[in-house]
XYZ file of N, CA and C in Angstrom:
621
model
N 9.908 -21.396 -57.561
C 9.651 -20.886 -56.213
C 9.265 -19.402 -56.262
N 10.040 -18.633 -57.027
C 9.753 -17.199 -57.143
C 8.395 -16.961 -57.782
N 8.050 -17.845 -58.755
C 6.759 -17.714 -59.418
C 5.620 -17.909 -58.415
N 5.779 -18.900 -57.522
C 4.751 -19.149 -56.508
C 4.626 -17.980 -55.537
N 5.783 -17.391 -55.165
C 5.772 -16.245 -54.261
C 5.057 -15.062 -54.903
N 5.329 -14.867 -56.192
C 4.685 -13.767 -56.912
C 3.180 -13.968 -56.944
N 2.751 -15.226 -57.174
C 1.328 -15.534 -57.213
C 0.682 -15.281 -55.858
N 1.399 -15.671 -54.785
C 0.871 -15.455 -53.445
C 0.694 -13.972 -53.164
N 1.675 -13.169 -53.538
C 1.576 -11.721 -53.338
C 0.396 -11.147 -54.101
N 0.184 -11.680 -55.321
C -0.949 -11.211 -56.128
C -2.278 -11.538 -55.452
N -2.379 -12.755 -54.877
C -3.607 -13.164 -54.203
C -3.868 -12.327 -52.959
N -2.794 -12.014 -52.215
C -2.928 -11.140 -51.051
C -3.485 -9.793 -51.477
N -2.940 -9.254 -52.579
C -3.409 -7.965 -53.097
C -4.874 -8.029 -53.463
N -5.278 -9.123 -54.106
C -6.666 -9.262 -54.539
C -7.610 -9.305 -53.356
N -7.218 -10.003 -52.282
C -8.076 -10.109 -51.103
C -8.241 -8.764 -50.411
N -7.157 -7.998 -50.341
C -7.197 -6.716 -49.643
C -7.940 -5.666 -50.446
N -7.810 -5.694 -51.753
C -8.288 -4.579 -52.561
C -9.551 -4.858 -53.353
N -10.274 -5.921 -53.015
C -11.552 -6.156 -53.653
C -12.652 -6.198 -52.609
N -13.707 -5.466 -52.871
C -14.910 -5.537 -52.052
C -15.987 -6.133 -52.939
N -16.749 -7.092 -52.411
C -17.759 -7.762 -53.216
C -18.995 -7.969 -52.351
N -19.925 -7.005 -52.393
C -21.111 -7.067 -51.551
C -22.108 -6.035 -52.059
N -23.256 -5.983 -51.389
C -24.262 -4.992 -51.765
C -23.779 -3.590 -51.388
N -23.916 -2.681 -52.312
C -23.434 -1.317 -52.074
C -24.232 -0.332 -52.907
N -24.106 0.923 -52.538
C -24.699 2.017 -53.307
C -23.568 2.818 -53.940
N -23.608 2.942 -55.261
C -22.639 3.768 -55.984
C -23.229 5.155 -56.174
N -22.505 6.177 -55.754
C -22.912 7.570 -55.992
C -22.028 8.146 -57.085
N -22.629 8.516 -58.205
C -21.885 9.014 -59.356
C -21.704 10.534 -59.268
N -20.764 11.017 -60.047
C -20.472 12.458 -60.041
C -21.643 13.304 -60.544
N -22.512 12.715 -61.352
C -23.653 13.479 -61.888
C -24.851 13.485 -60.943
N -24.695 12.873 -59.740
C -25.762 12.891 -58.752
C -26.633 11.642 -58.735
N -26.528 10.789 -59.742
C -27.326 9.563 -59.772
C -26.705 8.492 -58.873
N -27.540 7.498 -58.513
C -27.087 6.412 -57.644
C -27.574 5.074 -58.181
N -26.807 4.021 -57.883
C -27.213 2.665 -58.233
C -26.891 1.741 -57.067
N -27.836 0.823 -56.767
C -27.622 -0.148 -55.696
C -27.597 -1.552 -56.281
N -26.645 -2.347 -55.863
C -26.522 -3.714 -56.348
C -25.257 -4.347 -55.812
N -24.824 -5.436 -56.444
C -23.560 -6.069 -56.076
C -22.427 -5.278 -56.717
N -21.516 -4.804 -55.895
C -20.454 -3.924 -56.385
C -19.094 -4.518 -56.037
N -18.220 -4.560 -57.017
C -16.847 -5.043 -56.821
C -15.888 -3.933 -57.215
N -15.023 -3.534 -56.294
C -13.995 -2.535 -56.586
C -12.729 -3.262 -57.021
N -12.280 -2.994 -58.209
C -11.013 -3.543 -58.701
C -9.998 -2.409 -58.668
N -9.256 -2.365 -57.571
C -8.343 -1.250 -57.378
C -7.056 -1.433 -58.162
N -6.393 -0.311 -58.419
C -5.076 -0.352 -59.044
C -4.133 -1.085 -58.093
N -3.396 -2.062 -58.587
C -2.530 -2.834 -57.709
C -1.080 -2.405 -57.855
N -0.180 -3.143 -57.192
C 1.230 -2.761 -57.148
C 1.911 -2.858 -58.494
N 1.278 -3.573 -59.452
C 1.916 -3.745 -60.761
C 1.334 -2.795 -61.799
N 0.546 -1.839 -61.367
C 0.016 -0.824 -62.273
C -1.299 -1.257 -62.912
N -1.812 -0.410 -63.743
C -3.076 -0.687 -64.398
C -4.233 -0.105 -63.612
N -4.982 0.803 -64.260
C -6.087 1.456 -63.559
C -7.210 0.474 -63.306
N -7.767 0.504 -62.115
C -8.872 -0.380 -61.773
C -10.195 0.175 -62.265
N -11.276 -0.546 -61.915
C -12.603 -0.064 -62.231
C -13.576 -0.588 -61.185
N -14.841 -0.236 -61.348
C -15.883 -0.697 -60.443
C -16.883 -1.509 -61.255
N -17.138 -2.743 -60.799
C -18.075 -3.624 -61.483
C -19.397 -3.642 -60.733
N -20.494 -3.538 -61.481
C -21.822 -3.420 -60.889
C -22.755 -4.464 -61.503
N -23.506 -5.152 -60.632
C -24.471 -6.155 -61.096
C -25.776 -6.007 -60.317
N -26.907 -6.089 -61.020
C -28.225 -5.953 -60.405
C -29.088 -7.142 -60.812
N -29.596 -7.890 -59.814
C -30.514 -9.011 -60.052
C -29.950 -10.048 -61.019
N -28.659 -10.376 -60.848
C -28.005 -11.404 -61.674
C -28.044 -11.088 -63.164
N -28.155 -9.820 -63.499
C -28.141 -9.418 -64.897
C -26.705 -9.178 -65.335
N -26.513 -8.636 -66.506
C -25.166 -8.424 -67.030
C -24.388 -7.442 -66.150
N -23.080 -7.594 -66.160
C -22.202 -6.763 -65.341
C -21.827 -5.489 -66.086
N -22.026 -4.342 -65.445
C -21.591 -3.057 -65.998
C -20.292 -2.648 -65.312
N -19.435 -1.964 -66.053
C -18.168 -1.486 -65.496
C -18.089 0.031 -65.625
N -17.570 0.661 -64.559
C -17.458 2.117 -64.531
C -16.037 2.517 -64.161
N -15.573 3.566 -64.796
C -14.251 4.098 -64.470
C -14.288 4.821 -63.134
N -13.148 4.848 -62.461
C -13.060 5.575 -61.200
C -13.468 7.034 -61.373
N -13.115 7.613 -62.516
C -13.367 9.031 -62.743
C -14.855 9.373 -62.813
N -15.737 8.366 -62.944
C -17.173 8.592 -63.021
C -17.848 8.590 -61.652
N -17.107 8.156 -60.610
C -17.723 7.855 -59.324
C -17.205 8.779 -58.229
N -18.114 9.172 -57.322
C -17.749 9.986 -56.170
C -17.483 9.129 -54.939
N -18.420 8.210 -54.625
C -18.268 7.380 -53.427
C -19.037 6.071 -53.572
N -18.662 5.104 -52.731
C -19.330 3.802 -52.688
C -19.581 3.457 -51.226
N -20.835 3.159 -50.890
C -21.211 2.791 -49.524
C -21.623 1.323 -49.495
N -20.834 0.495 -48.807
C -21.188 -0.912 -48.641
C -22.161 -1.053 -47.487
N -23.145 -1.965 -47.655
C -24.266 -2.055 -46.731
C -24.336 -3.394 -46.003
N -24.872 -3.337 -44.792
C -25.297 -4.514 -44.041
C -26.751 -4.262 -43.689
N -27.651 -4.847 -44.482
C -29.056 -4.446 -44.380
C -29.184 -3.055 -44.972
N -29.623 -2.092 -44.162
C -29.680 -0.699 -44.627
C -28.624 0.157 -43.949
N -27.763 -0.465 -43.161
C -26.714 0.278 -42.466
C -25.431 0.297 -43.295
N -24.795 1.454 -43.343
C -23.511 1.565 -44.041
C -22.409 1.016 -43.151
N -21.609 0.082 -43.675
C -20.517 -0.495 -42.886
C -19.146 -0.038 -43.365
N -19.029 0.320 -44.633
C -17.766 0.825 -45.170
C -18.056 1.873 -46.231
N -17.315 2.957 -46.207
C -17.455 4.001 -47.222
C -16.120 4.221 -47.913
N -16.149 4.206 -49.240
C -14.959 4.458 -50.038
C -15.215 5.652 -50.947
N -14.211 6.505 -51.067
C -14.283 7.655 -51.964
C -13.268 7.470 -53.098
N -13.645 7.969 -54.254
C -12.718 7.996 -55.398
C -12.176 9.415 -55.487
N -10.874 9.565 -55.358
C -10.288 10.905 -55.400
C -9.215 10.976 -56.478
N -8.954 12.172 -56.926
C -7.902 12.408 -57.904
C -6.627 12.757 -57.162
N -5.614 11.927 -57.328
C -4.352 12.170 -56.639
C -3.508 13.162 -57.420
N -2.768 13.978 -56.685
C -1.874 14.944 -57.327
C -0.660 14.227 -57.901
N -0.736 13.888 -59.151
C 0.343 13.192 -59.850
C 0.709 14.009 -61.079
N 1.929 14.529 -61.112
C 2.339 15.420 -62.200
C 2.463 14.683 -63.542
N 2.680 13.371 -63.495
C 2.916 12.617 -64.723
C 1.624 12.325 -65.482
N 0.543 11.996 -64.746
C -0.705 11.639 -65.411
C -1.876 11.810 -64.451
N -3.080 11.810 -65.015
C -4.276 11.863 -64.198
C -4.468 10.508 -63.537
N -4.575 10.489 -62.233
C -4.635 9.231 -61.497
C -5.727 9.300 -60.440
N -6.647 8.335 -60.489
C -7.708 8.246 -59.502
C -7.444 7.064 -58.580
N -7.671 7.270 -57.290
C -7.424 6.222 -56.314
C -8.641 6.030 -55.412
N -8.700 4.882 -54.742
C -9.796 4.564 -53.836
C -9.295 4.694 -52.408
N -9.992 5.491 -51.588
C -9.609 5.665 -50.193
C -10.794 5.337 -49.293
N -10.517 4.752 -48.146
C -11.571 4.435 -47.187
C -11.685 5.558 -46.166
N -12.902 5.815 -45.719
C -13.148 6.833 -44.700
C -12.889 6.223 -43.331
N -11.854 6.724 -42.631
C -11.463 6.179 -41.336
C -12.004 6.996 -40.168
N -12.197 8.295 -40.382
C -12.704 9.167 -39.318
C -13.436 10.320 -39.974
N -14.675 10.555 -39.553
C -15.477 11.601 -40.166
C -15.739 12.712 -39.167
N -15.542 13.947 -39.590
C -15.771 15.100 -38.739
C -15.509 16.372 -39.509
N -15.294 17.467 -38.796
C -14.963 18.730 -39.445
C -13.648 18.612 -40.198
N -12.769 17.759 -39.678
C -11.615 17.286 -40.435
C -11.745 15.775 -40.500
N -11.691 15.202 -41.690
C -11.859 13.760 -41.870
C -10.552 13.101 -42.306
N -10.424 11.814 -41.951
C -9.230 11.038 -42.278
C -9.586 9.944 -43.270
N -8.780 9.847 -44.327
C -8.954 8.815 -45.342
C -7.663 8.010 -45.455
N -7.820 6.729 -45.875
C -6.642 5.870 -45.992
C -6.696 5.070 -47.285
N -5.559 5.010 -47.971
C -5.400 4.148 -49.133
C -4.481 2.997 -48.741
N -4.875 1.780 -49.059
C -4.056 0.615 -48.742
C -3.778 -0.191 -50.002
N -2.552 -0.664 -50.135
C -2.211 -1.570 -51.224
C -1.015 -2.406 -50.801
N -0.768 -3.471 -51.544
C 0.364 -4.349 -51.254
C 1.573 -3.879 -52.040
N 2.678 -3.725 -51.357
C 3.919 -3.300 -51.989
C 4.972 -4.386 -51.802
N 5.648 -4.726 -52.896
C 6.677 -5.762 -52.849
C 8.061 -5.150 -52.929
N 9.010 -5.793 -52.271
C 10.406 -5.383 -52.337
C 11.253 -6.617 -52.595
N 12.536 -6.396 -52.905
C 13.439 -7.528 -53.085
C 13.596 -8.303 -51.783
N 13.526 -7.587 -50.649
C 13.679 -8.243 -49.359
C 12.422 -9.002 -48.958
N 11.259 -8.553 -49.411
C 10.002 -9.172 -49.003
C 9.108 -9.337 -50.223
N 9.313 -10.420 -50.948
C 8.577 -10.633 -52.189
C 7.111 -10.966 -51.929
N 6.809 -11.404 -50.685
C 5.415 -11.686 -50.346
C 4.591 -10.406 -50.281
N 5.234 -9.287 -50.081
C 4.531 -8.023 -50.015
C 4.107 -7.660 -48.610
N 3.912 -6.385 -48.382
C 3.399 -5.905 -47.103
C 2.372 -4.815 -47.377
N 1.485 -4.626 -46.412
C 0.425 -3.630 -46.576
C 1.015 -2.242 -46.386
N 0.825 -1.417 -47.385
C 1.385 -0.072 -47.409
C 0.221 0.915 -47.362
N 0.263 1.854 -46.445
C -0.850 2.787 -46.273
C -0.422 4.223 -46.558
N -1.330 4.971 -47.163
C -1.167 6.403 -47.340
C -2.357 7.089 -46.684
N -2.090 8.199 -45.994
C -3.134 8.895 -45.250
C -3.416 10.265 -45.856
N -4.701 10.615 -45.858
C -5.154 11.886 -46.413
C -6.075 12.573 -45.414
N -6.022 13.897 -45.385
C -6.917 14.686 -44.537
C -7.755 15.607 -45.408
N -8.931 15.946 -44.896
C -9.790 16.891 -45.606
C -10.565 17.738 -44.617
N -10.358 19.045 -44.699
C -11.197 19.973 -43.963
C -12.468 20.209 -44.767
N -13.518 20.611 -44.082
C -14.810 20.783 -44.730
C -14.711 21.719 -45.920
N -15.247 21.252 -47.060
C -15.317 22.038 -48.301
C -13.943 22.332 -48.906
N -12.910 21.587 -48.488
C -11.582 21.743 -49.083
C -11.157 20.437 -49.742
N -10.101 20.496 -50.543
C -9.618 19.304 -51.220
C -8.948 18.344 -50.247
N -8.953 17.058 -50.606
C -8.254 16.049 -49.825
C -6.755 16.208 -50.035
N -5.989 16.171 -48.933
C -4.546 16.398 -48.986
C -3.809 15.187 -48.422
N -2.809 14.713 -49.159
C -1.962 13.619 -48.663
C -1.121 14.132 -47.499
N -1.212 13.449 -46.351
C -0.504 13.898 -45.156
C 0.672 12.996 -44.807
N 0.599 11.699 -45.200
C 1.696 10.773 -44.934
C 1.509 9.505 -45.773
N 2.577 8.945 -46.382
C 3.914 9.540 -46.419
C 4.014 10.650 -47.463
N 4.947 11.552 -47.234
C 5.256 12.627 -48.172
C 6.769 12.631 -48.371
N 7.304 13.763 -48.792
C 8.757 13.846 -48.981
C 9.500 13.824 -47.648
N 8.763 14.041 -46.546
C 9.396 14.065 -45.230
C 9.409 12.667 -44.616
N 10.298 12.454 -43.651
C 10.492 11.126 -43.069
C 9.338 10.700 -42.180
N 8.614 11.637 -41.598
C 7.470 11.298 -40.764
C 6.349 12.300 -40.997
N 5.274 12.150 -40.236
C 4.093 12.984 -40.469
C 4.148 14.317 -39.734
N 5.193 14.556 -38.977
C 5.231 15.718 -38.096
C 5.147 17.044 -38.850
N 6.029 17.258 -39.804
C 6.016 18.539 -40.516
C 4.762 18.726 -41.367
N 4.323 17.705 -42.132
C 3.067 17.884 -42.871
C 1.880 18.199 -41.968
N 1.827 17.571 -40.777
C 0.735 17.850 -39.847
C 0.812 19.282 -39.321
N 2.015 19.743 -39.011
C 2.183 21.114 -38.534
C 1.755 22.107 -39.612
N 2.120 21.838 -40.847
C 1.734 22.722 -41.947
C 0.227 22.720 -42.156
N -0.369 21.541 -42.085
C -1.807 21.415 -42.353
C -2.638 22.123 -41.287
N -2.187 22.042 -40.032
C -2.935 22.645 -38.930
C -2.308 23.956 -38.452
N -1.666 24.657 -39.361
C -0.961 25.901 -38.995
C -1.905 27.003 -38.521
N -3.212 26.857 -38.794
C -4.184 27.852 -38.336
C -4.506 27.695 -36.855
N -3.890 26.709 -36.180
C -4.125 26.489 -34.756
C -2.773 26.354 -34.043
N -2.165 27.482 -33.626
C -0.825 27.457 -33.026
C -0.683 26.531 -31.819
N -1.701 26.438 -30.981
C -1.590 25.566 -29.806
C -1.515 24.092 -30.207
N -2.166 23.739 -31.288
C -2.076 22.369 -31.787
C -0.701 22.116 -32.410
N -0.196 23.092 -33.141
C 1.144 22.976 -33.729
C 2.186 22.749 -32.637
N 2.032 23.444 -31.511
C 2.953 23.271 -30.390
C 2.882 21.846 -29.831
N 1.675 21.292 -29.721
C 1.508 19.919 -29.226
C 2.139 18.907 -30.187
N 1.981 19.149 -31.487
C 2.597 18.266 -32.485
C 4.110 18.344 -32.392
N 4.636 19.557 -32.244
C 6.086 19.751 -32.133
C 6.638 19.006 -30.927
N 5.888 18.946 -29.836
C 6.337 18.266 -28.615
C 5.976 16.776 -28.604
N 5.461 16.288 -29.743
C 5.108 14.866 -29.882
C 4.085 14.409 -28.844
N 3.187 15.309 -28.464
C 2.227 14.997 -27.407
C 1.306 13.840 -27.781
N 0.806 13.823 -29.010
C -0.118 12.772 -29.427
C 0.616 11.450 -29.643
N 1.831 11.538 -30.145
C 2.636 10.334 -30.338
C 2.926 9.659 -28.994
N 3.279 10.448 -27.989
C 3.577 9.915 -26.656
C 2.316 9.333 -26.014
N 1.183 10.017 -26.210
C -0.074 9.536 -25.642
C -0.443 8.168 -26.213
N -0.376 8.041 -27.533
C -0.735 6.779 -28.194
C 0.239 5.674 -27.821
N 1.532 5.999 -27.787
C 2.543 4.996 -27.439
C 2.330 4.490 -26.015
N 1.978 5.397 -25.107
C 1.757 4.996 -23.725
C 0.501 4.161 -23.538
N -0.536 4.456 -24.300
C -1.811 3.775 -24.133
C -1.923 2.511 -24.974
N -1.242 2.502 -26.142
C -1.371 1.368 -27.065
C 0.015 0.839 -27.455
N 0.821 0.517 -26.487
C 2.210 0.131 -26.730
C 2.342 -1.166 -27.534
N 1.304 -2.012 -27.521
C 1.394 -3.305 -28.205
C 1.047 -3.223 -29.689
N 0.546 -2.086 -30.121
C 0.222 -1.930 -31.535
C 1.486 -1.731 -32.347
N 1.418 -2.047 -33.651
C 2.579 -1.809 -34.500
C 2.662 -0.332 -34.877
N 3.745 0.042 -35.529
C 4.005 1.454 -35.822
C 2.923 2.068 -36.704
N 2.458 1.307 -37.710
C 1.436 1.817 -38.616
C 0.118 2.070 -37.886
N -0.262 1.145 -37.006
C -1.506 1.306 -36.247
C -1.416 2.495 -35.299
N -0.248 2.678 -34.682
C -0.077 3.816 -33.769
C -0.113 5.130 -34.536
N 0.468 5.154 -35.732
C 0.456 6.374 -36.535
C -0.968 6.792 -36.860
N -1.802 5.822 -37.225
C -3.190 6.147 -37.552
C -3.911 6.723 -36.340
N -3.706 6.129 -35.170
C -4.326 6.651 -33.950
C -3.786 8.033 -33.593
N -2.494 8.244 -33.851
C -1.884 9.548 -33.592
C -2.551 10.632 -34.444
N -2.786 10.315 -35.712
C -3.445 11.272 -36.605
C -4.880 11.524 -36.138
N -5.583 10.459 -35.739
C -6.967 10.598 -35.265
C -7.034 11.466 -34.011
N -6.117 11.258 -33.074
C -6.103 12.079 -31.854
C -5.846 13.551 -32.190
N -4.992 13.791 -33.168
C -4.713 15.162 -33.606
C -5.966 15.800 -34.204
N -6.675 15.029 -35.026
C -7.913 15.509 -35.637
C -8.954 15.825 -34.570
N -9.100 14.928 -33.601
C -10.081 15.121 -32.523
C -9.793 16.408 -31.758
N -8.510 16.668 -31.493
C -8.146 17.904 -30.788
C -8.504 19.123 -31.633
N -8.170 19.070 -32.914
C -8.462 20.202 -33.797
C -9.955 20.466 -33.858
N -10.756 19.385 -34.029
C -12.194 19.545 -34.137
C -12.805 20.138 -32.872
N -12.248 19.786 -31.722
C -12.808 20.232 -30.436
C -12.281 21.587 -29.973
N -11.042 21.934 -30.346
C -10.403 23.110 -29.752
C -9.995 24.202 -30.735
N -9.967 23.890 -32.030
C -9.425 24.860 -32.976
C -10.435 25.311 -34.013
N -11.309 24.437 -34.407
C -12.195 24.742 -35.528
C -13.189 25.828 -35.162
N -13.315 26.822 -36.024
C -14.229 27.943 -35.774
C -15.458 27.818 -36.645
């Protein structure tokens, strides 16, 4: 029974963390390749992923995350999903992760998703990490961090805008999202809360 549960969790992870469609790979050296692209992300059991590339049913090439800047999945010629490869601040080893672009602007929001298993829930649940990036600055993990919620990291990140810090301290965005989207789960509301904070910063604080 446990073996079947483990297999199910693995399949859930595979469905969530693999993209298999036409995409454009942008490499760190400035070159690009278009073809069928599959992202094999690092899963809950470890092991660095890679990106598989195929053109015109020819042989499959594999690239390390460290070679790639971004991947744009296409519908016709329109971009439908954008993923960035970033280097996470990990003191133990060099670690590259795949994040999706959730909101683009003067401050952009990125999200990493993976399946995490616990003794209480062997089937696994979707676990998200959020990152922010101001223009021309490094991507910063905003939640989860060492703190219990996103409040203090958000206040620190937007410390250059005191009026926004005051709104965060008073939970203004959290209350707004809860009132407008009460039926959403906590994770969905958190993402909207971060987006509303970004929108305010972009409109009222950015110089």
